[in-house]
CSV table of C-alpha atoms and ligand atoms in Angstrom, one decimal:
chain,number,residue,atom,x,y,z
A,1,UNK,CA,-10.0,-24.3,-25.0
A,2,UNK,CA,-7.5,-26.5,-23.5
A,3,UNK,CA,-9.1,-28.9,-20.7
A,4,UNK,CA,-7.9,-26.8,-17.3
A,5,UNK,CA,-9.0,-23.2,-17.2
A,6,UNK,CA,-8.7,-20.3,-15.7
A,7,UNK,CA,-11.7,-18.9,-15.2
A,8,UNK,CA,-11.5,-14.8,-14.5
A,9,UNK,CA,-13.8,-12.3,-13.4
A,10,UNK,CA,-12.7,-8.3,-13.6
A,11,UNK,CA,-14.1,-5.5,-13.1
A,12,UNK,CA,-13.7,-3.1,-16.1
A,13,UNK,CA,-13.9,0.6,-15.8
A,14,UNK,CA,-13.0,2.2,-19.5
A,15,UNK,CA,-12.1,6.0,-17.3
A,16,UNK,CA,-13.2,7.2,-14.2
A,17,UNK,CA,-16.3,9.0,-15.8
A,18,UNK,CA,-18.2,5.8,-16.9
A,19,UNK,CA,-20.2,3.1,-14.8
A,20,UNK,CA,-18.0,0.4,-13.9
A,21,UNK,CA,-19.4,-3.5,-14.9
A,22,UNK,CA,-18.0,-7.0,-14.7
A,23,UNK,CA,-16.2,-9.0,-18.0
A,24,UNK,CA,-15.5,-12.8,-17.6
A,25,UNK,CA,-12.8,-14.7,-19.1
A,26,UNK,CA,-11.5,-18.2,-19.7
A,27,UNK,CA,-7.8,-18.9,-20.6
A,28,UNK,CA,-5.6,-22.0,-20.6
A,29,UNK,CA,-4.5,-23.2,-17.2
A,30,UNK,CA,-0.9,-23.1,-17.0
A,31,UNK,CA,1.1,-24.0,-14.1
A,32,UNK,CA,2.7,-21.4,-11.3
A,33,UNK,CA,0.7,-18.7,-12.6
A,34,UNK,CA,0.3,-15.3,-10.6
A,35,UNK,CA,-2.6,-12.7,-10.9
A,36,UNK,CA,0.1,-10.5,-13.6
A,37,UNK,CA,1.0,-13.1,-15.8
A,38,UNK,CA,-2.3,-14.0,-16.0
A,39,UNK,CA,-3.5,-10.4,-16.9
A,40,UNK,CA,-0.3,-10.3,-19.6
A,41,UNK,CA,-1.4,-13.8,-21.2
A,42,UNK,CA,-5.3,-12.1,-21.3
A,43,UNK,CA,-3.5,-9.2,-22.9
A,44,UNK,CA,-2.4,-11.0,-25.7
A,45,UNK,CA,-6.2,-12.3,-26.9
A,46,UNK,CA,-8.7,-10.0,-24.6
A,47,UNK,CA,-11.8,-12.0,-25.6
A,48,UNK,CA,-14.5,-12.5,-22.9
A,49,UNK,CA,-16.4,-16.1,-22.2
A,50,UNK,CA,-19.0,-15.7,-23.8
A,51,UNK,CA,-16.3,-15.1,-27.4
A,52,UNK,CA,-16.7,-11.1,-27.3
A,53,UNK,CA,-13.5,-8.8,-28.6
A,54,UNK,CA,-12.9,-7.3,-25.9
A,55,UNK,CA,-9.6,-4.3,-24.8
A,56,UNK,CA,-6.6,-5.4,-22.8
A,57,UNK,CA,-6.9,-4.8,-18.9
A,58,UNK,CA,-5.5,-2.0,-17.6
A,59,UNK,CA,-3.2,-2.6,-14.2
A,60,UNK,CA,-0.2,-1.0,-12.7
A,61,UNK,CA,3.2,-3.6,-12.3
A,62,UNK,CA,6.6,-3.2,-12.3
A,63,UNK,CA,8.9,-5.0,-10.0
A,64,UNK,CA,7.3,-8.7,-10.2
A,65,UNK,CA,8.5,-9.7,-7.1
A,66,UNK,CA,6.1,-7.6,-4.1
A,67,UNK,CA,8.8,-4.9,-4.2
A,68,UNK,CA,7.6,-1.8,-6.0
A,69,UNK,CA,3.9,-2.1,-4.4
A,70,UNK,CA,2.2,-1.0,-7.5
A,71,UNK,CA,0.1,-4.0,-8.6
A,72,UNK,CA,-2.0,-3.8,-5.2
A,73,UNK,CA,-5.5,-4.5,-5.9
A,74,UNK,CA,-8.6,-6.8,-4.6
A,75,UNK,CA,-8.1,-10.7,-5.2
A,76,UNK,CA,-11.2,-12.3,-4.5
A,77,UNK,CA,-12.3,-9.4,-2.0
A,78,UNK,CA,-8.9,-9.4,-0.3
A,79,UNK,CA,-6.3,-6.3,-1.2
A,80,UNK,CA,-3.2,-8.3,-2.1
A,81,UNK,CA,-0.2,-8.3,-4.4
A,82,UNK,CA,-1.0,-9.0,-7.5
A,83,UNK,CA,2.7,-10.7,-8.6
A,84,UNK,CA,2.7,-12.7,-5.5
A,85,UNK,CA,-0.8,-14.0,-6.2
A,86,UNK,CA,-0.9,-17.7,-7.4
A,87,UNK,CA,-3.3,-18.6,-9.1
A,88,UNK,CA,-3.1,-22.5,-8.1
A,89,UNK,CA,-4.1,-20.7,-4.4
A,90,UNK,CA,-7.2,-19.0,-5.7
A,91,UNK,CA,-11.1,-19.6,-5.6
A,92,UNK,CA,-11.9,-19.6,-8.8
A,93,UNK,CA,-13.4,-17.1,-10.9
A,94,UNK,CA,-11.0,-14.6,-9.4
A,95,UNK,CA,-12.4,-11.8,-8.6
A,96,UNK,CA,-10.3,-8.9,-9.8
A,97,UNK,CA,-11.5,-5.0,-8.4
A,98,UNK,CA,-10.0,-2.1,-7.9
A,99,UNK,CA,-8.5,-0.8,-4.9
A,100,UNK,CA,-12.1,0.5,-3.4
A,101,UNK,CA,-10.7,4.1,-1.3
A,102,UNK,CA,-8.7,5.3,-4.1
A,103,UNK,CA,-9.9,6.9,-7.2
A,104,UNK,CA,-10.0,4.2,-10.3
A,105,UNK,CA,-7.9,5.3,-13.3
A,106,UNK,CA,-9.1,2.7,-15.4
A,107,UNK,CA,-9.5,-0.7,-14.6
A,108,UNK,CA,-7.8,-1.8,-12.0
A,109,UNK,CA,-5.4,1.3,-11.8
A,110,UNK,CA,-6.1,3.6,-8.9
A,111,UNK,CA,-4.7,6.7,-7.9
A,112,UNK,CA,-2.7,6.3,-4.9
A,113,UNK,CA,-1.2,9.6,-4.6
A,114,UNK,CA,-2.8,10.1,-1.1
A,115,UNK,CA,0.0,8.2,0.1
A,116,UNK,CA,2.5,10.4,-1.3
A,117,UNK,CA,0.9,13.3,0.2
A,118,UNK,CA,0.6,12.5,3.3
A,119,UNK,CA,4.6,11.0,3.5
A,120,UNK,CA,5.1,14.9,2.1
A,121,UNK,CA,3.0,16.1,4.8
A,122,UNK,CA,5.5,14.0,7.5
A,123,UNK,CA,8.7,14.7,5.9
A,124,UNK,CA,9.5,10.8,5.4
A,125,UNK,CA,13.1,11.5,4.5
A,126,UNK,CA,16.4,12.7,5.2
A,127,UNK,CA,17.1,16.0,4.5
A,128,UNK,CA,20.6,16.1,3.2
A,129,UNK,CA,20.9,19.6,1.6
A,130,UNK,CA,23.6,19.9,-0.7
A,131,UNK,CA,26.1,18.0,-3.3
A,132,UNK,CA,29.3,18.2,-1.2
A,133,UNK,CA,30.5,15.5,1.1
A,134,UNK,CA,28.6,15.7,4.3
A,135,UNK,CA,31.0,12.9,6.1
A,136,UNK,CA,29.8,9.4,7.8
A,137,UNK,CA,26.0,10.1,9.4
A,138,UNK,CA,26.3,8.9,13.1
A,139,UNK,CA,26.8,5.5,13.9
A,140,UNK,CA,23.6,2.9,14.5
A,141,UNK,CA,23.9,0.1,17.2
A,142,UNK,CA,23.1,-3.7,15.3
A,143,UNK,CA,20.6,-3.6,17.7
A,144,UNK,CA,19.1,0.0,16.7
A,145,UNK,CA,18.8,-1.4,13.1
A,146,UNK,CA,17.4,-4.4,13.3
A,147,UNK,CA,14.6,-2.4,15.5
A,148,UNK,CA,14.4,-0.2,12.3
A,149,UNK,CA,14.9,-2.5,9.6
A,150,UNK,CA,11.1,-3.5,9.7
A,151,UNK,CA,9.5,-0.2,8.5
A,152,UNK,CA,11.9,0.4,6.4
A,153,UNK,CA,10.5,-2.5,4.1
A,154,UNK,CA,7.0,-0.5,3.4
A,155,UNK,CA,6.5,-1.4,-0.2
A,156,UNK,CA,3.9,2.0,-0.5
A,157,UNK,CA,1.2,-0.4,-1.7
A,158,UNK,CA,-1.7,1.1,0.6
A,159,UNK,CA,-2.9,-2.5,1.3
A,160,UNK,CA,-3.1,-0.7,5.0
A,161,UNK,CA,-5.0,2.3,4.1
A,162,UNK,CA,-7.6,-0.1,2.0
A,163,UNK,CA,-8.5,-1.8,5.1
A,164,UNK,CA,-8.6,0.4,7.8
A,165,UNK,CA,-11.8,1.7,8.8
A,166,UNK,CA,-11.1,5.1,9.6
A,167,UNK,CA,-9.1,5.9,6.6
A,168,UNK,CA,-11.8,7.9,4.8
A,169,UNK,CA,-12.9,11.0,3.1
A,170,UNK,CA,-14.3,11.8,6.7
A,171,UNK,CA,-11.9,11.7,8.6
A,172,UNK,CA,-8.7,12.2,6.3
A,173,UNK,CA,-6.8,9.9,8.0
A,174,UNK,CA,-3.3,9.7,7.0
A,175,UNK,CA,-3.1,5.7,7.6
A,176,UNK,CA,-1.0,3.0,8.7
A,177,UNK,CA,1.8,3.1,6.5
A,178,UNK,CA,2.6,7.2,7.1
A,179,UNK,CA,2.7,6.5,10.6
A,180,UNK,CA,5.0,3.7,10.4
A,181,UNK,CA,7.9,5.8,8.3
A,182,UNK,CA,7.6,8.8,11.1
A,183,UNK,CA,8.7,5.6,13.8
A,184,UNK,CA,10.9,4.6,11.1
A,185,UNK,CA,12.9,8.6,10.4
A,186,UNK,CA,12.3,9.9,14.2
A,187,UNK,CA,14.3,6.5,15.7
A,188,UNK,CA,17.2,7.1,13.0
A,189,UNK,CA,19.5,8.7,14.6
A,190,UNK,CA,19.4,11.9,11.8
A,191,UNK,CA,15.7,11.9,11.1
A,192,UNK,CA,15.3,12.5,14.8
A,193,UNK,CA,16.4,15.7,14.1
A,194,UNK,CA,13.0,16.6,12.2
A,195,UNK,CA,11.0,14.6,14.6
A,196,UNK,CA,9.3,17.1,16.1
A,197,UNK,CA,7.7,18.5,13.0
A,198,UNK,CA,6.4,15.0,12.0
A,199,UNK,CA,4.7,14.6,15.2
A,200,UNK,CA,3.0,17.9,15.2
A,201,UNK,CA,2.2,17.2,11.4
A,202,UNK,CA,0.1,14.2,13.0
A,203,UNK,CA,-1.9,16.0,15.5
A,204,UNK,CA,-5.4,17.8,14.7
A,205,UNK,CA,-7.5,16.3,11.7
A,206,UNK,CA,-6.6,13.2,10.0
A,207,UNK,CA,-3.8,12.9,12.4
A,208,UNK,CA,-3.0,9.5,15.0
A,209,UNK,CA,-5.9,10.3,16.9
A,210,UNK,CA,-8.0,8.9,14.3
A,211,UNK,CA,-7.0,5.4,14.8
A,212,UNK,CA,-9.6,3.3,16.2
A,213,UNK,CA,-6.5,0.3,17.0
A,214,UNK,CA,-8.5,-2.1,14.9
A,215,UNK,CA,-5.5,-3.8,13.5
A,216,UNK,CA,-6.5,-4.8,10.2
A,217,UNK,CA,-3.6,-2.8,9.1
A,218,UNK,CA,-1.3,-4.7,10.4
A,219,UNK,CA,-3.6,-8.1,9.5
A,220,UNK,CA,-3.2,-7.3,5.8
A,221,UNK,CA,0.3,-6.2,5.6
A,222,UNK,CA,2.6,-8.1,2.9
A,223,UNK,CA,5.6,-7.1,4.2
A,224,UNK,CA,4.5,-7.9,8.0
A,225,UNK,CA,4.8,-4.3,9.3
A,226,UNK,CA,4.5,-4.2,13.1
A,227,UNK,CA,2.6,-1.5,12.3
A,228,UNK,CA,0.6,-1.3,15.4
A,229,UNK,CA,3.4,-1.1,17.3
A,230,UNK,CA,4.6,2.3,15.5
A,231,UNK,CA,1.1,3.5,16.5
A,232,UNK,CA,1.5,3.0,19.7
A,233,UNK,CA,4.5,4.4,20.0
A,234,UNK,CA,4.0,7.3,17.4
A,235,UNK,CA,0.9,8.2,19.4
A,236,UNK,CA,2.8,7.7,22.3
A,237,UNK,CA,5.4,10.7,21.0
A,238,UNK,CA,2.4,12.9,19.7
A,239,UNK,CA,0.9,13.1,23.0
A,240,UNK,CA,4.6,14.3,24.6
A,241,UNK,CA,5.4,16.7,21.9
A,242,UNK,CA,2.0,18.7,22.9
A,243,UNK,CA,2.4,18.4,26.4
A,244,UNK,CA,6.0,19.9,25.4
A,245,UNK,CA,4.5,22.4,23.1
A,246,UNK,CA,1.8,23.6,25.7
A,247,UNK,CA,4.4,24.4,28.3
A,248,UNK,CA,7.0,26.0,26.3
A,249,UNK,CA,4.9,28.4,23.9
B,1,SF4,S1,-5.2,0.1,13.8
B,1,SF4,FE1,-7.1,0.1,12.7
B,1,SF4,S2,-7.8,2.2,12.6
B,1,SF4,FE2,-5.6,2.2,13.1
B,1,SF4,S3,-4.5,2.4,11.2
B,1,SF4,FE3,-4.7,0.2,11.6
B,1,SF4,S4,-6.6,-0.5,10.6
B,1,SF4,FE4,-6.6,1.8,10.7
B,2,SF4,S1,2.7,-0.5,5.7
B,2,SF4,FE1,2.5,-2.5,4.7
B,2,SF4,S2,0.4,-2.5,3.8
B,2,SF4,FE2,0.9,-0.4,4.3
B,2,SF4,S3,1.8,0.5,2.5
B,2,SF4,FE3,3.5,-0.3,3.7
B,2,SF4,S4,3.8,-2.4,2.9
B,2,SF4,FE4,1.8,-1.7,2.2
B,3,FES,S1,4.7,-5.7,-9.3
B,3,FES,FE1,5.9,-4.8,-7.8
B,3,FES,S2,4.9,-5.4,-6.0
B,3,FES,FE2,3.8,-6.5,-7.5
Protein backbone atom coordinates (compact mmCIF):
# COMPACT_ATOMS: atom_id res chain seq x y z
CA UNK A 1 0.00 0.00 0.00
CA UNK A 2 1.52 3.18 -1.13
CA UNK A 3 2.22 5.70 1.94
CA UNK A 4 -1.09 8.16 1.45
CA UNK A 5 -4.37 6.40 1.49
CA UNK A 6 -7.66 6.69 0.91
CA UNK A 7 -9.38 5.23 3.43
CA UNK A 8 -13.30 4.41 2.37
CA UNK A 9 -16.24 3.30 4.19
CA UNK A 10 -19.59 2.15 2.02
CA UNK A 11 -22.40 0.88 2.68
CA UNK A 12 -23.15 -2.32 0.60
CA UNK A 13 -26.59 -3.61 -0.05
CA UNK A 14 -26.16 -6.81 -2.59
CA UNK A 15 -30.53 -6.04 -3.64
CA UNK A 16 -33.11 -4.45 -1.95
CA UNK A 17 -34.22 -7.75 -0.14
CA UNK A 18 -31.09 -8.28 2.03
CA UNK A 19 -29.84 -6.41 5.27
CA UNK A 20 -27.60 -3.65 4.31
CA UNK A 21 -23.86 -3.68 6.29
CA UNK A 22 -20.69 -1.46 6.06
CA UNK A 23 -17.27 -2.74 3.87
CA UNK A 24 -14.00 -0.64 4.38
CA UNK A 25 -11.44 -0.02 1.92
CA UNK A 26 -7.89 1.41 1.55
CA UNK A 27 -6.56 2.47 -1.91
CA UNK A 28 -3.58 4.62 -3.09
CA UNK A 29 -4.02 8.33 -2.54
CA UNK A 30 -3.83 10.01 -5.78
CA UNK A 31 -4.21 13.54 -6.37
CA UNK A 32 -7.67 15.58 -7.46
CA UNK A 33 -9.65 12.61 -6.86
CA UNK A 34 -13.59 12.78 -6.76
CA UNK A 35 -15.99 10.31 -5.01
CA UNK A 36 -16.50 8.45 -8.86
CA UNK A 37 -13.05 8.01 -9.74
CA UNK A 38 -12.43 6.75 -6.61
CA UNK A 39 -15.38 4.13 -6.85
CA UNK A 40 -13.96 3.27 -10.64
CA UNK A 41 -10.17 2.81 -9.23
CA UNK A 42 -12.02 0.44 -6.28
CA UNK A 43 -13.66 -1.23 -9.26
CA UNK A 44 -10.74 -2.37 -10.65
CA UNK A 45 -9.38 -4.50 -7.34
CA UNK A 46 -12.65 -4.55 -4.93
CA UNK A 47 -10.71 -5.91 -1.93
CA UNK A 48 -11.75 -4.70 1.62
CA UNK A 49 -9.10 -3.55 4.47
CA UNK A 50 -8.95 -6.11 6.22
CA UNK A 51 -7.59 -8.12 2.34
CA UNK A 52 -11.23 -9.76 1.62
CA UNK A 53 -12.32 -10.33 -2.24
CA UNK A 54 -14.88 -8.43 -2.35
CA UNK A 55 -17.70 -7.29 -5.68
CA UNK A 56 -17.43 -3.92 -7.41
CA UNK A 57 -19.72 -1.02 -5.94
CA UNK A 58 -22.69 -0.42 -7.56
CA UNK A 59 -23.45 3.51 -8.27
CA UNK A 60 -25.34 5.45 -10.83
CA UNK A 61 -22.91 8.22 -13.15
CA UNK A 62 -22.94 9.51 -16.31
CA UNK A 63 -22.19 13.09 -17.08
CA UNK A 64 -18.96 13.58 -14.71
CA UNK A 65 -19.35 17.07 -14.41
CA UNK A 66 -22.82 17.72 -11.79
CA UNK A 67 -24.90 17.76 -14.97
CA UNK A 68 -26.96 14.54 -15.38
CA UNK A 69 -27.76 14.42 -11.49
CA UNK A 70 -27.47 10.71 -11.33
CA UNK A 71 -24.50 10.04 -8.92
CA UNK A 72 -26.41 11.92 -5.87
CA UNK A 73 -25.78 10.05 -2.86
CA UNK A 74 -24.61 10.70 1.01
CA UNK A 75 -20.84 11.93 1.44
CA UNK A 76 -20.03 11.70 4.90
CA UNK A 77 -23.88 12.26 5.95
CA UNK A 78 -24.31 15.06 3.46
CA UNK A 79 -26.41 14.28 -0.03
CA UNK A 80 -23.94 15.67 -2.53
CA UNK A 81 -22.67 14.99 -6.07
CA UNK A 82 -20.67 12.45 -6.20
CA UNK A 83 -18.32 13.69 -9.49
CA UNK A 84 -17.94 17.02 -7.84
CA UNK A 85 -16.83 15.52 -4.63
CA UNK A 86 -13.06 15.86 -3.96
CA UNK A 87 -11.65 13.71 -2.10
CA UNK A 88 -8.69 16.14 -0.91
CA UNK A 89 -12.03 18.06 0.79
CA UNK A 90 -13.22 15.02 2.64
CA UNK A 91 -13.11 13.64 6.32
CA UNK A 92 -11.69 10.68 6.04
CA UNK A 93 -13.08 7.40 5.91
CA UNK A 94 -15.76 8.66 3.60
CA UNK A 95 -18.69 7.65 4.43
CA UNK A 96 -20.55 6.50 1.33
CA UNK A 97 -24.70 5.67 1.81
CA UNK A 98 -27.36 5.60 -0.16
CA UNK A 99 -29.76 8.19 -0.78
CA UNK A 100 -31.91 7.41 2.56
CA UNK A 101 -35.99 8.33 1.12
CA UNK A 102 -35.58 6.50 -1.96
CA UNK A 103 -35.67 2.83 -2.42
CA UNK A 104 -31.95 1.26 -2.64
CA UNK A 105 -31.29 -0.68 -5.88
CA UNK A 106 -28.13 -1.95 -4.84
CA UNK A 107 -25.52 -0.23 -3.28
CA UNK A 108 -25.62 3.10 -3.55
CA UNK A 109 -28.20 3.05 -6.52
CA UNK A 110 -31.63 4.34 -5.50
CA UNK A 111 -34.71 4.53 -7.25
CA UNK A 112 -35.56 7.99 -7.97
CA UNK A 113 -38.49 7.60 -10.11
CA UNK A 114 -40.64 9.66 -7.58
CA UNK A 115 -39.28 12.50 -9.14
CA UNK A 116 -40.38 11.66 -12.51
CA UNK A 117 -43.75 11.03 -11.28
CA UNK A 118 -44.51 13.78 -9.73
CA UNK A 119 -42.86 16.31 -12.90
CA UNK A 120 -45.67 13.85 -14.84
CA UNK A 121 -48.18 14.69 -12.36
CA UNK A 122 -47.29 18.77 -13.07
CA UNK A 123 -46.87 18.56 -16.74
CA UNK A 124 -43.18 19.95 -16.57
CA UNK A 125 -43.00 20.49 -20.29
CA UNK A 126 -44.05 22.06 -23.38
CA UNK A 127 -46.59 20.52 -25.18
CA UNK A 128 -45.77 20.95 -28.75
CA UNK A 129 -48.12 18.33 -30.49
CA UNK A 130 -47.11 17.50 -33.78
CA UNK A 131 -43.98 17.20 -36.49
CA UNK A 132 -44.90 20.19 -38.62
CA UNK A 133 -43.37 23.68 -38.21
CA UNK A 134 -45.22 25.42 -35.45
CA UNK A 135 -43.37 28.86 -36.24
CA UNK A 136 -41.11 31.12 -33.59
CA UNK A 137 -42.86 30.60 -29.89
CA UNK A 138 -43.42 34.15 -28.56
CA UNK A 139 -40.76 36.34 -27.74
CA UNK A 140 -38.97 36.45 -23.96
CA UNK A 141 -37.69 39.86 -22.56
CA UNK A 142 -33.56 39.45 -21.45
CA UNK A 143 -34.94 40.22 -18.41
CA UNK A 144 -37.83 37.45 -18.40
CA UNK A 145 -35.03 34.88 -18.98
CA UNK A 146 -32.56 35.63 -16.81
CA UNK A 147 -35.61 35.38 -14.11
CA UNK A 148 -36.10 31.92 -15.59
CA UNK A 149 -32.79 30.81 -16.42
CA UNK A 150 -32.25 29.58 -12.72
CA UNK A 151 -34.78 26.75 -12.56
CA UNK A 152 -34.14 25.73 -15.63
CA UNK A 153 -30.69 24.42 -14.34
CA UNK A 154 -32.45 21.56 -11.98
CA UNK A 155 -30.01 18.71 -12.55
CA UNK A 156 -33.13 16.06 -11.19
CA UNK A 157 -30.73 14.86 -8.50
CA UNK A 158 -33.36 14.93 -5.51
CA UNK A 159 -30.56 16.32 -3.25
CA UNK A 160 -33.90 18.58 -2.32
CA UNK A 161 -36.28 15.89 -1.65
CA UNK A 162 -33.52 13.97 0.57
CA UNK A 163 -33.42 16.79 2.89
CA UNK A 164 -36.69 18.15 3.29
CA UNK A 165 -38.60 17.13 6.23
CA UNK A 166 -41.93 16.81 4.90
CA UNK A 167 -41.08 14.85 1.92
CA UNK A 168 -42.26 11.45 3.11
CA UNK A 169 -44.27 8.43 2.69
CA UNK A 170 -46.82 10.47 5.02
CA UNK A 171 -47.27 13.10 3.47
CA UNK A 172 -46.49 12.43 -0.32
CA UNK A 173 -45.03 15.46 -0.76
CA UNK A 174 -44.06 16.23 -4.27
CA UNK A 175 -40.79 18.28 -3.10
CA UNK A 176 -38.72 21.14 -3.92
CA UNK A 177 -37.51 20.48 -7.26
CA UNK A 178 -41.29 19.77 -8.83
CA UNK A 179 -42.29 23.02 -7.51
CA UNK A 180 -39.57 24.83 -8.93
CA UNK A 181 -40.22 23.59 -12.83
CA UNK A 182 -44.09 24.61 -12.42
CA UNK A 183 -42.42 28.54 -11.58
CA UNK A 184 -40.16 27.62 -14.19
CA UNK A 185 -43.17 26.38 -17.33
CA UNK A 186 -46.11 28.69 -15.86
CA UNK A 187 -43.60 32.07 -16.19
CA UNK A 188 -42.62 30.90 -19.85
CA UNK A 189 -44.55 32.64 -21.82
CA UNK A 190 -46.06 29.03 -23.63
CA UNK A 191 -46.09 26.86 -20.46
CA UNK A 192 -48.44 29.55 -19.06
CA UNK A 193 -50.79 28.22 -21.14
CA UNK A 194 -51.03 24.87 -18.94
CA UNK A 195 -50.58 26.66 -15.82
CA UNK A 196 -53.64 26.32 -14.46
CA UNK A 197 -53.62 22.54 -14.41
CA UNK A 198 -50.10 22.44 -12.68
CA UNK A 199 -51.41 24.57 -9.95
CA UNK A 200 -54.46 22.58 -9.26
CA UNK A 201 -52.17 19.37 -9.70
CA UNK A 202 -50.48 20.91 -6.48
CA UNK A 203 -53.40 21.37 -4.29
CA UNK A 204 -54.95 18.60 -1.92
CA UNK A 205 -52.42 15.78 -0.61
CA UNK A 206 -48.79 15.94 -1.19
CA UNK A 207 -49.44 19.24 -2.74
CA UNK A 208 -47.44 22.99 -1.70
CA UNK A 209 -49.37 23.05 1.35
CA UNK A 210 -47.07 20.49 2.74
CA UNK A 211 -44.17 22.67 2.93
CA UNK A 212 -43.17 23.53 6.34
CA UNK A 213 -40.59 26.59 4.66
CA UNK A 214 -37.63 24.96 6.35
CA UNK A 215 -35.30 25.74 3.59
CA UNK A 216 -32.98 23.01 3.70
CA UNK A 217 -33.95 22.59 0.14
CA UNK A 218 -32.65 25.33 -0.99
CA UNK A 219 -29.46 24.88 1.68
CA UNK A 220 -28.48 21.69 -0.12
CA UNK A 221 -28.96 22.65 -3.68
CA UNK A 222 -25.90 22.17 -6.14
CA UNK A 223 -27.11 24.08 -8.66
CA UNK A 224 -28.23 27.06 -6.17
CA UNK A 225 -31.97 26.89 -6.95
CA UNK A 226 -33.79 29.81 -5.41
CA UNK A 227 -36.01 27.32 -4.65
CA UNK A 228 -37.77 28.97 -1.90
CA UNK A 229 -38.64 31.63 -3.77
CA UNK A 230 -40.66 29.34 -6.43
CA UNK A 231 -42.48 28.22 -3.24
CA UNK A 232 -43.52 31.26 -2.39
CA UNK A 233 -44.60 32.25 -5.31
CA UNK A 234 -46.00 28.76 -6.63
CA UNK A 235 -48.00 28.76 -3.30
CA UNK A 236 -48.74 32.16 -3.89
CA UNK A 237 -50.50 31.08 -7.51
CA UNK A 238 -52.13 27.84 -5.88
CA UNK A 239 -53.95 29.85 -3.37
CA UNK A 240 -55.47 32.31 -6.53
CA UNK A 241 -56.24 29.54 -8.76
CA UNK A 242 -58.76 28.14 -5.90
CA UNK A 243 -60.07 31.33 -5.06
CA UNK A 244 -60.67 31.41 -9.01
CA UNK A 245 -61.90 27.93 -9.16
CA UNK A 246 -64.44 28.45 -6.11
CA UNK A 247 -66.04 31.43 -7.84
CA UNK A 248 -66.36 30.26 -11.24
CA UNK A 249 -67.62 26.51 -10.84
S1 LIG B 1 -38.81 24.64 2.38
FE1 LIG B 1 -38.47 22.91 3.76
S2 LIG B 1 -40.39 21.77 3.75
FE2 LIG B 1 -40.42 23.14 1.98
S3 LIG B 1 -39.59 21.93 0.29
FE3 LIG B 1 -37.85 23.02 1.19
S4 LIG B 1 -37.00 21.60 2.71
FE4 LIG B 1 -39.05 20.86 2.19
S1 LIG C 1 -33.88 21.61 -7.26
FE1 LIG C 1 -31.66 21.44 -6.88
S2 LIG C 1 -31.48 19.83 -5.33
FE2 LIG C 1 -33.52 19.68 -6.20
S3 LIG C 1 -33.39 18.18 -7.83
FE3 LIG C 1 -33.08 20.19 -8.78
S4 LIG C 1 -30.88 20.51 -8.74
FE4 LIG C 1 -31.28 18.83 -7.34
S1 LIG D 1 -22.21 12.08 -12.86
FE1 LIG D 1 -23.64 13.50 -13.65
S2 LIG D 1 -24.00 14.82 -11.97
FE2 LIG D 1 -22.47 13.47 -11.24
Amino acid sequence: MADKTIKLKIKRQPNPDVAAYWEDFEIPYRPNMNVISVLMELALNPTTQDGKASTPVTYDSNCLEEVCGSCAMLINGRARMACSALIDNLEQPVRLEPLSKFPVVRDLAVDRSVLFENLKKVKAWIPIDGTYDLGPGPRQSEEQQSQEYPYSRCISCTCCMEVCPQFNQDTGFVGAATIGQVRLFNTNPTGAMQAPERLRALMGDGGIHECGYAQNCVEICPKDIPLTNAIASVGHAVLKQAFKDFFTQ
